[in-house]
Coordinates of C-alpha atoms in Angstrom, one line a residue:
M831 CA -51.4 -46.3 13.6
V832 CA -49.4 -44.4 16.5
E833 CA -52.6 -43.4 18.1
K834 CA -53.0 -47.3 17.7
G835 CA -50.7 -48.9 18.4
E836 CA -49.6 -51.1 14.9
A837 CA -46.5 -47.9 14.0
M838 CA -44.2 -46.8 16.0
I839 CA -42.2 -43.7 15.1
Y840 CA -38.5 -44.6 13.0
M841 CA -35.6 -43.1 12.7
E842 CA -31.5 -43.9 11.6
P843 CA -29.0 -42.4 10.0
E844 CA -28.6 -41.8 6.5
K845 CA -25.4 -43.4 6.7
Q846 CA -23.1 -44.5 10.0
V847 CA -21.8 -41.6 12.2
M848 CA -18.5 -42.0 14.7
S849 CA -18.7 -39.4 17.0
R850 CA -15.1 -37.9 17.0
S851 CA -14.0 -41.1 21.5
A852 CA -14.5 -43.6 17.8
D853 CA -17.9 -44.8 18.9
E854 CA -20.8 -45.3 17.1
C855 CA -24.0 -42.8 17.6
V856 CA -27.7 -44.7 16.9
V857 CA -30.5 -42.4 16.6
A858 CA -32.3 -42.0 19.8
L859 CA -36.0 -40.2 20.3
C860 CA -35.8 -38.0 23.8
D861 CA -37.6 -34.6 24.8
Q862 CA -36.8 -31.6 22.7
W863 CA -37.0 -28.0 21.6
Y864 CA -37.2 -27.4 18.5
L865 CA -36.8 -23.9 16.0
D866 CA -39.6 -24.4 12.8
Y867 CA -37.2 -23.2 10.4
G868 CA -39.0 -23.9 7.5
E869 CA -42.3 -22.2 9.1
E870 CA -44.1 -20.2 6.3
N871 CA -44.0 -16.2 7.5
W872 CA -40.5 -17.8 8.2
R873 CA -39.4 -18.9 5.5
T874 CA -40.8 -16.5 3.3
Q875 CA -37.8 -13.8 5.5
A876 CA -35.3 -15.6 4.8
D877 CA -36.1 -16.5 0.8
L878 CA -36.2 -12.8 0.7
C879 CA -32.9 -12.1 3.2
L880 CA -31.7 -14.1 0.4
Q881 CA -32.8 -12.8 -3.1
N882 CA -30.7 -9.5 -1.8
M883 CA -27.4 -11.0 -0.9
E884 CA -23.8 -10.9 -2.5
T885 CA -22.7 -14.5 -2.4
F886 CA -19.9 -13.7 -4.6
C887 CA -20.4 -17.2 -6.3
D888 CA -23.6 -18.9 -8.1
E889 CA -22.4 -22.4 -6.1
T890 CA -23.6 -20.6 -2.8
R891 CA -26.6 -19.1 -3.7
K892 CA -27.7 -23.0 -5.2
N893 CA -26.3 -24.8 -2.0
F894 CA -28.4 -21.5 0.5
E895 CA -31.6 -21.9 -1.9
A896 CA -31.4 -26.2 -1.5
T897 CA -31.4 -25.2 2.2
L898 CA -34.4 -23.2 2.6
G899 CA -36.1 -25.9 0.6
W900 CA -35.9 -29.1 2.5
L901 CA -34.5 -27.7 5.8
K902 CA -37.4 -27.4 9.0
E903 CA -37.5 -28.2 12.1
H904 CA -33.8 -27.7 14.2
A905 CA -33.6 -29.8 17.4
C906 CA -31.8 -26.6 19.3
S907 CA -31.5 -27.8 22.9
R908 CA -29.0 -30.1 24.9
T909 CA -28.6 -31.2 28.0
Y910 CA -24.7 -31.2 28.6
G911 CA -21.5 -28.9 26.8
L912 CA -21.0 -25.4 26.3
G913 CA -23.9 -22.7 25.4
S914 CA -26.8 -20.7 27.3
R915 CA -29.9 -21.9 29.2
L916 CA -32.8 -21.5 26.8
P917 CA -34.6 -18.3 29.2
W918 CA -38.0 -20.6 29.3
D919 CA -36.7 -23.8 30.4
E920 CA -33.3 -23.7 32.1
Q921 CA -32.4 -27.7 32.3
W922 CA -31.7 -27.3 28.7
L923 CA -29.1 -25.8 26.3
I924 CA -28.8 -23.8 23.7
E925 CA -26.4 -26.0 21.1
S926 CA -23.6 -23.4 19.8
L927 CA -25.0 -23.6 16.1
S928 CA -28.3 -21.7 17.2
D929 CA -27.0 -19.6 19.5
S930 CA -24.0 -18.4 17.0
T931 CA -25.7 -16.3 14.6
I932 CA -26.2 -12.9 15.3
Y933 CA -23.0 -12.9 18.3
M934 CA -21.8 -10.0 15.2
A935 CA -23.9 -7.5 16.9
Y936 CA -22.0 -7.8 20.1
Y937 CA -18.5 -6.5 18.7
T938 CA -20.4 -3.0 17.6
V939 CA -19.9 -3.0 21.4
C940 CA -17.8 -5.6 23.1
H941 CA -14.9 -2.8 23.3
L942 CA -17.0 0.1 25.1
L943 CA -18.3 -3.5 27.7
Q944 CA -15.0 -5.4 28.4
G945 CA -12.4 -3.1 26.5
N946 CA -9.1 -4.8 24.6
N947 CA -9.3 -7.9 27.2
V948 CA -10.5 -10.8 24.2
S949 CA -12.0 -12.9 27.8
G950 CA -14.1 -10.7 28.7
Q951 CA -13.2 -10.5 32.2
G952 CA -11.8 -6.1 31.1
E953 CA -13.2 -3.2 32.9
S954 CA -15.6 -1.4 30.7
P955 CA -14.4 1.8 29.7
I956 CA -17.6 3.6 29.8
G957 CA -18.3 2.4 33.7
I958 CA -20.8 0.0 32.7
R959 CA -21.0 -3.7 35.6
P960 CA -21.9 -6.9 33.7
E961 CA -24.9 -7.1 35.5
Q962 CA -26.8 -3.6 34.0
M963 CA -27.1 -5.4 30.7
T964 CA -30.3 -7.0 31.3
R965 CA -32.0 -7.7 28.7
E966 CA -34.5 -4.6 28.6
V967 CA -31.8 -2.8 28.2
W968 CA -29.5 -5.2 25.5
D969 CA -33.3 -4.6 23.6
Y970 CA -32.7 -0.4 22.9
I971 CA -29.6 -1.2 22.4
F972 CA -30.4 -3.2 18.8
F973 CA -34.4 -2.2 18.2
K974 CA -35.0 1.6 17.6
S975 CA -38.6 0.8 18.4
A976 CA -37.5 -0.5 21.9
P977 CA -38.6 2.3 25.0
F978 CA -36.4 3.3 27.4
P979 CA -36.2 0.0 29.8
K980 CA -35.8 0.9 33.3
T981 CA -32.0 1.2 34.5
T982 CA -29.2 2.5 36.6
I983 CA -27.0 3.2 33.3
P984 CA -26.4 6.9 32.3
K985 CA -28.5 7.2 29.5
E986 CA -25.8 9.1 27.1
K987 CA -23.7 5.6 28.2
L988 CA -26.5 3.9 26.6
N989 CA -27.1 6.1 23.7
K990 CA -23.5 5.7 23.1
L991 CA -23.0 1.8 23.1
K992 CA -26.4 2.5 20.0
N993 CA -25.1 4.3 18.2
E994 CA -22.3 2.1 18.0
F995 CA -24.7 -0.7 16.7
E996 CA -26.2 1.0 14.0
F997 CA -23.7 2.5 13.1
W998 CA -21.3 -0.7 12.4
Y999 CA -24.0 -3.2 11.8
P1000 CA -25.6 -4.2 9.2
V1001 CA -22.3 -7.2 9.0
D1002 CA -21.7 -6.2 5.0
L1003 CA -19.5 -9.9 5.1
R1004 CA -19.8 -13.1 6.3
A1005 CA -16.7 -15.3 5.4
S1006 CA -17.1 -18.8 6.0
G1007 CA -17.1 -22.7 5.0
K1008 CA -18.5 -24.2 2.2
D1009 CA -19.4 -26.6 4.5
L1010 CA -21.4 -24.6 6.7
V1011 CA -24.2 -23.1 4.1
P1012 CA -26.6 -26.2 5.2
N1013 CA -26.6 -25.3 9.0
H1014 CA -24.7 -22.6 10.5
L1015 CA -24.9 -19.6 7.8
T1016 CA -29.4 -20.7 6.6
Y1017 CA -29.5 -20.1 11.1
Y1018 CA -27.4 -17.3 10.6
L1019 CA -30.2 -15.8 8.3
Y1020 CA -32.9 -16.9 9.0
N1021 CA -32.2 -15.4 13.2
H1022 CA -31.7 -12.1 12.2
V1023 CA -34.9 -12.1 9.7
A1024 CA -36.6 -13.1 12.9
M1025 CA -34.7 -10.7 15.9
W1026 CA -35.4 -7.5 12.7
P1027 CA -38.5 -8.5 10.9
E1028 CA -39.5 -4.9 9.9
D1029 CA -36.2 -3.8 9.5
S1030 CA -34.0 -5.3 7.0
G1031 CA -31.1 -2.5 7.1
K1032 CA -30.6 -5.4 10.0
W1033 CA -30.7 -8.4 6.9
P1034 CA -26.6 -9.4 6.4
V1035 CA -25.3 -7.8 3.1
A1036 CA -23.0 -10.4 1.7
V1037 CA -22.1 -14.2 2.9
R1038 CA -18.9 -15.6 0.7
A1039 CA -18.1 -19.1 1.3
N1040 CA -14.4 -20.5 0.6
G1041 CA -13.7 -24.3 -0.4
H1042 CA -10.6 -26.5 1.3
L1043 CA -7.6 -26.0 1.8
L1044 CA -5.6 -28.3 -0.3
L1045 CA -1.9 -28.3 0.4
N1046 CA 0.5 -29.4 -3.0
S1047 CA -3.2 -30.8 -4.6
E1048 CA -3.5 -33.6 -1.3
K1049 CA -5.9 -33.3 1.1
M1050 CA -3.3 -31.7 4.6
S1051 CA -2.8 -34.8 7.0
K1052 CA -0.8 -35.5 9.6
S1053 CA 0.0 -38.9 9.6
T1054 CA 0.8 -38.5 5.6
G1055 CA 2.8 -36.4 6.8
N1056 CA 1.7 -33.5 3.6
F1057 CA 0.7 -30.7 6.4
L1058 CA 1.5 -27.1 7.4
T1059 CA 1.3 -24.8 10.6
L1060 CA 0.5 -21.0 9.4
S1061 CA 4.3 -20.6 11.5
Q1062 CA 5.2 -23.1 10.0
A1063 CA 4.5 -21.5 6.5
I1064 CA 5.5 -18.1 7.0
D1065 CA 9.0 -19.0 8.7
K1066 CA 9.2 -20.7 5.1
F1067 CA 8.3 -18.5 3.1
S1068 CA 8.0 -14.7 4.7
A1069 CA 4.8 -13.5 5.0
D1070 CA 3.9 -11.9 1.2
G1071 CA 5.0 -14.8 -0.1
M1072 CA 2.8 -17.0 1.6
R1073 CA 0.3 -14.4 1.3
L1074 CA 0.8 -14.4 -2.4
A1075 CA 1.0 -17.7 -2.9
L1076 CA -2.5 -18.3 -1.0
A1077 CA -4.3 -15.3 -3.3
D1078 CA -3.6 -16.9 -6.2
A1079 CA -4.8 -20.9 -4.2
G1080 CA -7.9 -20.1 -5.7
D1081 CA -11.7 -18.6 -5.3
T1082 CA -14.0 -20.5 -5.2
V1083 CA -15.8 -22.9 -3.2
E1084 CA -14.0 -25.1 -4.5
D1085 CA -10.4 -26.3 -2.2
A1086 CA -8.6 -23.9 -3.5
N1087 CA -4.2 -25.8 -3.6
F1088 CA -2.0 -23.9 -1.4
V1089 CA 1.9 -25.0 -4.1
E1090 CA 5.0 -24.6 -2.7
A1091 CA 6.5 -24.2 -5.6
M1092 CA 4.3 -21.7 -6.4
A1093 CA 5.0 -19.7 -3.0
E1094 CA 9.1 -19.8 -3.8
A1095 CA 8.8 -18.8 -7.0
S1096 CA 6.8 -16.0 -5.6
I1097 CA 9.2 -15.2 -3.6
L1098 CA 11.6 -14.5 -6.5
R1099 CA 8.5 -12.5 -8.2
L1100 CA 9.0 -10.5 -5.1
Y1101 CA 13.0 -10.2 -5.9
T1102 CA 12.6 -9.2 -9.8
W1103 CA 10.1 -6.5 -8.9
V1104 CA 11.5 -4.4 -6.0
E1105 CA 15.1 -4.9 -7.6
W1106 CA 13.8 -4.1 -10.9
V1107 CA 12.1 -0.5 -8.4
K1108 CA 16.1 -0.4 -7.2
E1109 CA 17.4 -0.3 -10.2
M1110 CA 14.4 2.5 -12.3
L1111 CA 15.4 5.3 -9.1
A1112 CA 19.0 4.6 -10.0
N1113 CA 18.7 5.6 -13.7
F1114 CA 15.7 7.8 -13.3
D1115 CA 17.6 10.7 -15.2
S1116 CA 18.9 8.2 -18.3
L1117 CA 14.3 7.4 -18.6
R1118 CA 13.2 10.0 -21.4
S1119 CA 11.3 12.6 -20.9
G1120 CA 9.3 15.4 -22.3
P1121 CA 5.9 13.7 -24.2
N1122 CA 5.0 11.1 -23.9
C1123 CA 2.8 10.2 -27.1
T1124 CA 4.5 7.3 -29.3
F1125 CA 2.5 4.3 -30.2
N1126 CA 3.6 2.2 -27.2
D1127 CA 3.3 5.1 -24.6
R1128 CA -0.7 5.5 -25.0
V1129 CA -0.8 1.6 -25.1
F1130 CA 1.0 1.5 -21.9
E1131 CA -1.5 4.1 -20.4
S1132 CA -4.2 3.0 -21.0
E1133 CA -2.6 -0.9 -19.7
I1134 CA -2.1 0.6 -17.0
N1135 CA -6.2 2.2 -16.4
A1136 CA -7.8 -1.1 -17.2
G1137 CA -4.9 -3.0 -15.3
I1138 CA -7.0 -0.9 -11.9
F1139 CA -10.3 -0.6 -13.2
K1140 CA -9.9 -4.8 -13.4
T1141 CA -7.9 -5.3 -10.4
E1142 CA -10.8 -3.0 -8.7
Q1143 CA -13.2 -5.0 -9.2
N1144 CA -11.9 -9.0 -8.4
Y1145 CA -11.2 -6.6 -5.0
E1146 CA -15.1 -6.1 -5.5
K1147 CA -15.6 -9.5 -6.1
M1148 CA -12.9 -10.9 -3.3
M1149 CA -11.8 -12.3 -6.1
F1150 CA -8.6 -12.5 -4.9
K1151 CA -6.6 -15.1 -7.6
E1152 CA -8.0 -12.7 -10.9
A1153 CA -6.9 -9.7 -8.7
L1154 CA -3.3 -11.0 -8.4
K1155 CA -3.4 -11.9 -12.2
T1156 CA -5.1 -8.2 -13.5
G1157 CA -3.0 -6.1 -10.9
F1158 CA 0.2 -7.8 -10.7
F1159 CA 1.4 -11.0 -13.6
E1160 CA -0.5 -9.0 -16.3
F1161 CA 0.8 -5.6 -14.2
Q1162 CA 4.1 -7.1 -15.1
A1163 CA 3.1 -8.3 -18.4
A1164 CA 2.7 -4.9 -19.1
K1165 CA 5.8 -3.3 -18.5
D1166 CA 7.6 -6.0 -20.0
K1167 CA 6.3 -5.2 -23.3
Y1168 CA 6.6 -1.7 -22.7
R1169 CA 10.5 -1.9 -22.2
E1170 CA 10.5 -4.7 -25.4
L1171 CA 8.4 -2.4 -27.4
A1172 CA 10.2 1.3 -27.0
I1173 CA 13.0 1.2 -28.8
E1174 CA 13.5 4.9 -28.3
G1175 CA 13.1 3.7 -24.4
M1176 CA 11.1 4.1 -22.0
H1177 CA 9.3 7.4 -20.1
R1178 CA 10.1 8.8 -17.1
D1179 CA 6.7 9.6 -16.1
L1180 CA 5.2 6.1 -16.7
V1181 CA 7.8 3.9 -15.5
F1182 CA 7.3 6.1 -12.1
R1183 CA 3.3 6.1 -12.4
F1184 CA 3.6 2.3 -13.4
I1185 CA 5.3 1.3 -9.9
E1186 CA 2.9 3.3 -8.1
I1187 CA -0.1 2.1 -9.4
Q1188 CA 1.5 -1.3 -9.0
T1189 CA 1.9 -1.0 -5.3
L1190 CA -1.1 0.3 -4.4
L1191 CA -2.7 -2.4 -6.4
L1192 CA -0.9 -5.4 -5.0
T1193 CA -0.4 -3.6 -0.7
P1194 CA -3.5 -5.9 -0.2
I1195 CA -2.1 -8.3 -0.5
C1196 CA 1.9 -8.1 0.4
P1197 CA 1.6 -5.2 2.4
H1198 CA 5.1 -5.5 4.4
L1199 CA 6.8 -5.6 1.2
C1200 CA 4.6 -2.5 -1.0
E1201 CA 5.4 -0.3 2.3
Y1202 CA 9.0 -1.0 1.8
I1203 CA 8.9 0.0 -1.9
W1204 CA 6.2 3.3 -1.1
S1205 CA 9.6 4.1 1.2
L1206 CA 11.7 3.7 -1.5
L1207 CA 9.3 6.2 -3.7
G1208 CA 10.3 9.3 -0.6
K1209 CA 6.9 8.6 0.5
T1210 CA 6.9 9.5 4.1
D1211 CA 3.2 8.4 5.2
S1212 CA 2.2 5.0 5.6
I1213 CA 0.2 3.2 2.3
M1214 CA -2.0 2.2 4.7
N1215 CA -2.8 5.6 4.7
A1216 CA -2.9 6.2 1.0
S1217 CA -6.0 6.0 -1.7
W1218 CA -6.9 3.9 -4.7
P1219 CA -5.5 4.8 -7.7
V1220 CA -7.9 6.4 -9.9
A1221 CA -8.1 4.9 -13.6
G1222 CA -8.0 7.4 -16.6
P1223 CA -9.0 6.6 -19.8
A1224 CA -8.5 3.6 -21.6
D1225 CA -8.8 2.8 -24.9
E1226 CA -9.2 -0.5 -25.5
V1227 CA -9.2 -0.4 -29.6
L1228 CA -5.4 0.8 -29.2
I1229 CA -4.3 -1.9 -26.0
R1230 CA -5.8 -4.5 -28.6
S1231 CA -3.6 -3.0 -31.6
S1232 CA -0.8 -3.8 -29.4
Q1233 CA -2.1 -7.2 -29.3
Y1234 CA -2.3 -7.2 -33.2
L1235 CA 1.7 -5.8 -33.2
T1236 CA 2.7 -8.6 -30.6
E1237 CA 0.8 -11.1 -32.9
T1238 CA 2.0 -9.9 -36.0
A1239 CA 5.8 -10.3 -34.6
H1240 CA 5.2 -13.8 -33.1
D1241 CA 3.8 -14.6 -36.8
L1242 CA 6.7 -12.4 -39.2
R1243 CA 9.5 -14.4 -36.7
L1244 CA 8.2 -18.3 -37.7
R1245 CA 7.7 -17.4 -41.0
L1246 CA 11.2 -16.3 -41.1
K1247 CA 12.3 -19.5 -39.7
N1248 CA 10.6 -21.3 -41.9
Y1249 CA 12.5 -20.1 -44.7
L1250 CA 14.8 -20.7 -43.4
A1251 CA 14.4 -24.3 -42.6
P1252 CA 16.4 -26.6 -45.5
A1253 CA 14.5 -27.5 -48.1
K1254 CA 13.6 -31.1 -47.8
G1255 CA 15.1 -33.0 -49.8
K1256 CA 17.5 -36.3 -50.2
K1257 CA 20.6 -36.4 -48.2
G1258 CA 23.3 -33.6 -48.5
D1259 CA 21.8 -31.9 -51.1
K1260 CA 19.7 -30.0 -47.8
Q1261 CA 20.7 -26.4 -48.2
P1262 CA 19.7 -23.9 -45.5
P1263 CA 18.4 -20.5 -47.7
Q1264 CA 20.3 -17.4 -47.4
K1265 CA 19.2 -15.8 -44.5
P1266 CA 16.6 -12.7 -46.2
S1267 CA 17.9 -8.9 -45.8
H1268 CA 13.9 -7.3 -46.7
C1269 CA 10.3 -8.7 -45.8
T1270 CA 7.4 -7.2 -47.5
I1271 CA 4.4 -6.9 -45.8
Y1272 CA 0.7 -6.9 -47.6
V1273 CA -2.2 -5.8 -45.2
A1274 CA -5.9 -6.5 -46.6
K1275 CA -8.6 -3.2 -45.8
T1276 CA -11.2 -6.1 -46.2
Y1277 CA -11.9 -9.9 -46.4
P1278 CA -11.6 -12.2 -49.5
T1279 CA -15.3 -12.8 -51.1
W1280 CA -15.2 -16.0 -50.2
Q1281 CA -14.5 -15.2 -46.3
H1282 CA -16.7 -11.9 -46.5
I1283 CA -19.3 -14.3 -47.9
T1284 CA -19.4 -16.1 -44.9
L1285 CA -18.8 -14.4 -41.9
S1286 CA -21.5 -12.3 -43.5
T1287 CA -23.9 -15.5 -43.2
L1288 CA -22.5 -15.5 -39.6
R1289 CA -22.6 -12.9 -38.5
K1290 CA -26.4 -12.8 -39.9
H1291 CA -27.1 -16.5 -38.0
Y1292 CA -25.2 -14.5 -34.3
Q1293 CA -27.9 -11.6 -33.9
A1294 CA -30.4 -13.5 -35.2
N1295 CA -29.8 -16.3 -32.7
S1296 CA -29.6 -13.7 -29.9
G1297 CA -25.5 -14.5 -30.5
S1298 CA -24.7 -17.8 -30.4
L1299 CA -24.8 -19.7 -34.1
P1300 CA -26.2 -22.8 -35.0
D1301 CA -24.7 -26.5 -35.9
N1302 CA -22.0 -26.6 -38.4
K1303 CA -24.1 -28.8 -40.1
V1304 CA -27.2 -26.0 -40.6
I1305 CA -24.0 -23.6 -41.5
A1306 CA -22.5 -26.2 -44.3
T1307 CA -25.8 -26.2 -45.6
E1308 CA -27.0 -23.7 -46.4
L1309 CA -23.1 -22.6 -47.0
N1310 CA -23.3 -25.4 -49.2
S1311 CA -26.1 -23.6 -51.6
L1312 CA -23.9 -20.6 -52.0
P1313 CA -22.8 -21.1 -56.1
E1314 CA -20.2 -18.4 -54.9
L1315 CA -18.6 -20.9 -52.8
K1316 CA -18.3 -23.8 -54.5
K1317 CA -15.0 -24.1 -55.6
Y1318 CA -14.2 -23.2 -51.9
M1319 CA -16.4 -25.3 -49.4
K1320 CA -12.7 -27.6 -48.7
R1321 CA -11.3 -24.2 -47.2
V1322 CA -15.4 -22.7 -45.8
M1323 CA -15.5 -24.5 -43.0
P1324 CA -12.3 -25.0 -41.0
F1325 CA -12.3 -21.4 -41.4
V1326 CA -15.4 -21.3 -40.1
A1327 CA -14.1 -23.7 -36.5
M1328 CA -11.3 -20.8 -36.9
I1329 CA -14.0 -17.9 -36.1
K1330 CA -16.0 -20.2 -33.9
E1331 CA -12.9 -21.0 -31.7
N1332 CA -12.3 -17.5 -31.4
L1333 CA -15.6 -15.6 -31.4
E1334 CA -15.5 -17.7 -27.5
K1335 CA -12.0 -16.4 -27.3
K1336 CA -12.4 -13.0 -28.3
G1337 CA -16.3 -11.7 -28.3
P1338 CA -18.6 -11.1 -31.5
R1339 CA -15.8 -8.0 -32.6
I1340 CA -14.1 -11.7 -34.1
L1341 CA -17.6 -11.3 -36.5
D1342 CA -16.1 -7.4 -37.7
L1343 CA -15.9 -7.8 -41.2
E1344 CA -13.4 -4.7 -41.3
L1345 CA -11.0 -3.9 -39.1
E1346 CA -11.8 -2.0 -35.9
F1347 CA -7.8 -0.3 -36.8
D1348 CA -5.5 0.4 -38.6
E1349 CA -3.0 -2.4 -39.0
Q1350 CA -0.3 -0.8 -41.7
A1351 CA -0.6 1.8 -39.4
V1352 CA 0.3 0.7 -36.1
I1353 CA 3.1 -1.6 -38.6
L1354 CA 5.0 1.2 -39.5
E1355 CA 4.4 3.1 -36.8
N1356 CA 6.4 -0.5 -35.0
L1357 CA 8.9 -0.5 -38.3
V1358 CA 12.3 -0.2 -36.4
Y1359 CA 11.4 -2.4 -33.2
L1360 CA 10.1 -5.3 -36.8
T1361 CA 13.0 -4.4 -37.9
N1362 CA 15.6 -5.2 -35.2
S1363 CA 13.6 -8.5 -34.2
L1364 CA 14.0 -10.2 -37.2
D1365 CA 17.1 -8.5 -37.8
L1366 CA 16.4 -7.3 -41.5
D1367 CA 18.5 -4.4 -43.5
Q1368 CA 14.7 -3.2 -44.1
I1369 CA 10.6 -3.9 -44.1
E1370 CA 8.2 -3.3 -45.9
V1371 CA 4.2 -2.1 -45.7
K1372 CA 1.6 -2.2 -48.2
F1373 CA -1.8 -3.8 -49.6
A1374 CA -2.9 -7.2 -51.1
S1375 CA -4.9 -5.4 -53.2
E1376 CA -1.2 -4.7 -54.7
A1377 CA 0.1 -7.9 -54.9
D1378 CA -0.9 -11.6 -56.9
D1379 CA -3.9 -13.5 -56.6
K1380 CA -2.3 -16.4 -54.2
I1381 CA -1.0 -13.2 -51.8
R1382 CA -5.0 -11.8 -52.8
E1383 CA -6.7 -15.4 -51.2
E1384 CA -3.6 -16.1 -48.4
C1385 CA -4.3 -12.2 -46.7
C1386 CA -7.1 -10.7 -44.5
P1387 CA -7.9 -8.1 -42.0
G1388 CA -5.9 -9.4 -38.6
K1389 CA -3.5 -11.5 -40.4
P1390 CA -0.8 -9.7 -42.5
Y1391 CA 1.4 -12.3 -44.8
S1392 CA 5.0 -11.4 -45.5
V1393 CA 7.2 -12.7 -48.0
F1394 CA 11.3 -12.6 -47.7
R1395 CA 14.3 -11.7 -50.3
T1396 CA 18.1 -11.5 -50.1
E1397 CA 18.7 -8.5 -52.2
P1398 CA 22.4 -7.3 -52.8
G1399 CA 24.8 -5.3 -51.1
V1400 CA 28.5 -4.7 -50.9
P1401 CA 29.3 -5.4 -47.0
V1402 CA 31.3 -1.9 -45.6
Y1403 CA 33.4 -1.4 -42.6
L1404 CA 33.5 1.5 -40.8
V1405 CA 36.8 1.7 -38.8
K1406 CA 38.1 4.1 -36.4
P1407 CA 41.4 5.8 -37.6
T1408 CA 43.6 6.1 -34.9
A1409 CA 44.5 10.2 -34.2
L1410 CA 47.4 11.5 -35.9
K1411 CA 50.4 13.3 -34.0
W1412 CA 51.3 16.3 -34.1
P1413 CA 53.7 17.6 -35.8
L1414 CA 53.7 14.9 -38.9
F1415 CA 56.9 15.0 -39.4
H1416 CA 60.1 16.8 -38.7
E1417 CA 63.6 18.6 -39.7
D1418 CA 66.7 17.0 -38.5

């Protein structure tokens, strides 16, 4: 129809487009050069490049795949603006998005061609002039199979350039905005595989796309006043306070949120950390020495090792918010827990190992403060020359047993609070009960029969369904058919709901019929801590099998049952007598 003059090609934007000069844009069909990104063989290689490339985020990978799916011809030239001349048609300039996709190859040799001059006007440290860098010279640098060119550049100098490129390439990481995935970053893949079709070792290794930055949960805008320049932020929050808040702002392609209140809290956290280090240095001799083999020593050491491993993984994945969580917030929480639970005192070696490792883990985010702490520890070399800490063995079962202790202590405090609450009755009759002096904690080796049967059924379904549980209706129908559970059905489904919730949080070990550690041993090792924290005279630990039916029904593995009581006692007061003076009497 076009050939017969019955139709014409018509194009228009999918929505209104306004230029930076506030003019409405229209589509014009002009003579143009196009890059055919949809070409089958080229597309296949781009797909292969993406398949082997790290994107750090599924959404980024899906955006790349979608772009490769629709991207066809791309207009790559124009008649005005910045850009290089098209070699075979110099009336055209190559537009910037098409011309800026392998420029990072130049970075590998620019220091030898222009020295430290960013403008490109500096003298070459090895004496090479710009006019000597012909196309054949560049081919020799960038392609292994290219012949040595006809050039006045000495071979040893040219080989130096080639060796630099071979050493630094490929690009291990390209960090950019998520809005550039549909254009620049996809061209980046296409043009690399076009330049080195037979050498996949030169293809990009990883692309990290990030979202935009919000300020206090709102888009930054000068017109609204919600705006903060980098220099203003550093003056207000310090470099390290700013870096800490930015790391905590977000990791994925979702928009990160820089919150000023978080930046202020970050400065306080860092200040508190420095002051605690100084306090430990001042109290060095008063810290416990000798073997570090108590329950809480072993837990703390395992938590340190686990923190190193998790934080290293998060840094490798460029998940800085998670790295901050595992390498600072959770690391500090482990220290605070150790300080609270270690009734016998914190061990000196563990405390200073913790300080050193904490400093190293935080260095990528807060280098200035960590350099200062490193000097406080008496290190003569810069922390920038220090090695990443090596994680020792982390006993996950031991760590979970410590979490159990924390949860048990919390549960005991709640039960004690409820015990001391006045009984409900008429006004004026509410008398608070007497403060208890003793407590008996009952622990169970096995679940009550009805819970045991329910858990066994859930385990069977979980294993049969490759790690998932069926609908509650299916579970209820099956459990309702079991005669052993008839009288417990009102309690069975709430128990199933609790197990399902914990399954998401803690994983399949929640379906185990027995605990992986000895509850009684954990409580006995920390009996002094529990007794002191509850302000009791004595706590005893017994097995639920020794108790009555009610306690046996209520008590299950991981959920001890406590009974408070007040036992009669006689108050004893210790008085330090005043020292007697000699002689006691004298004669006149």
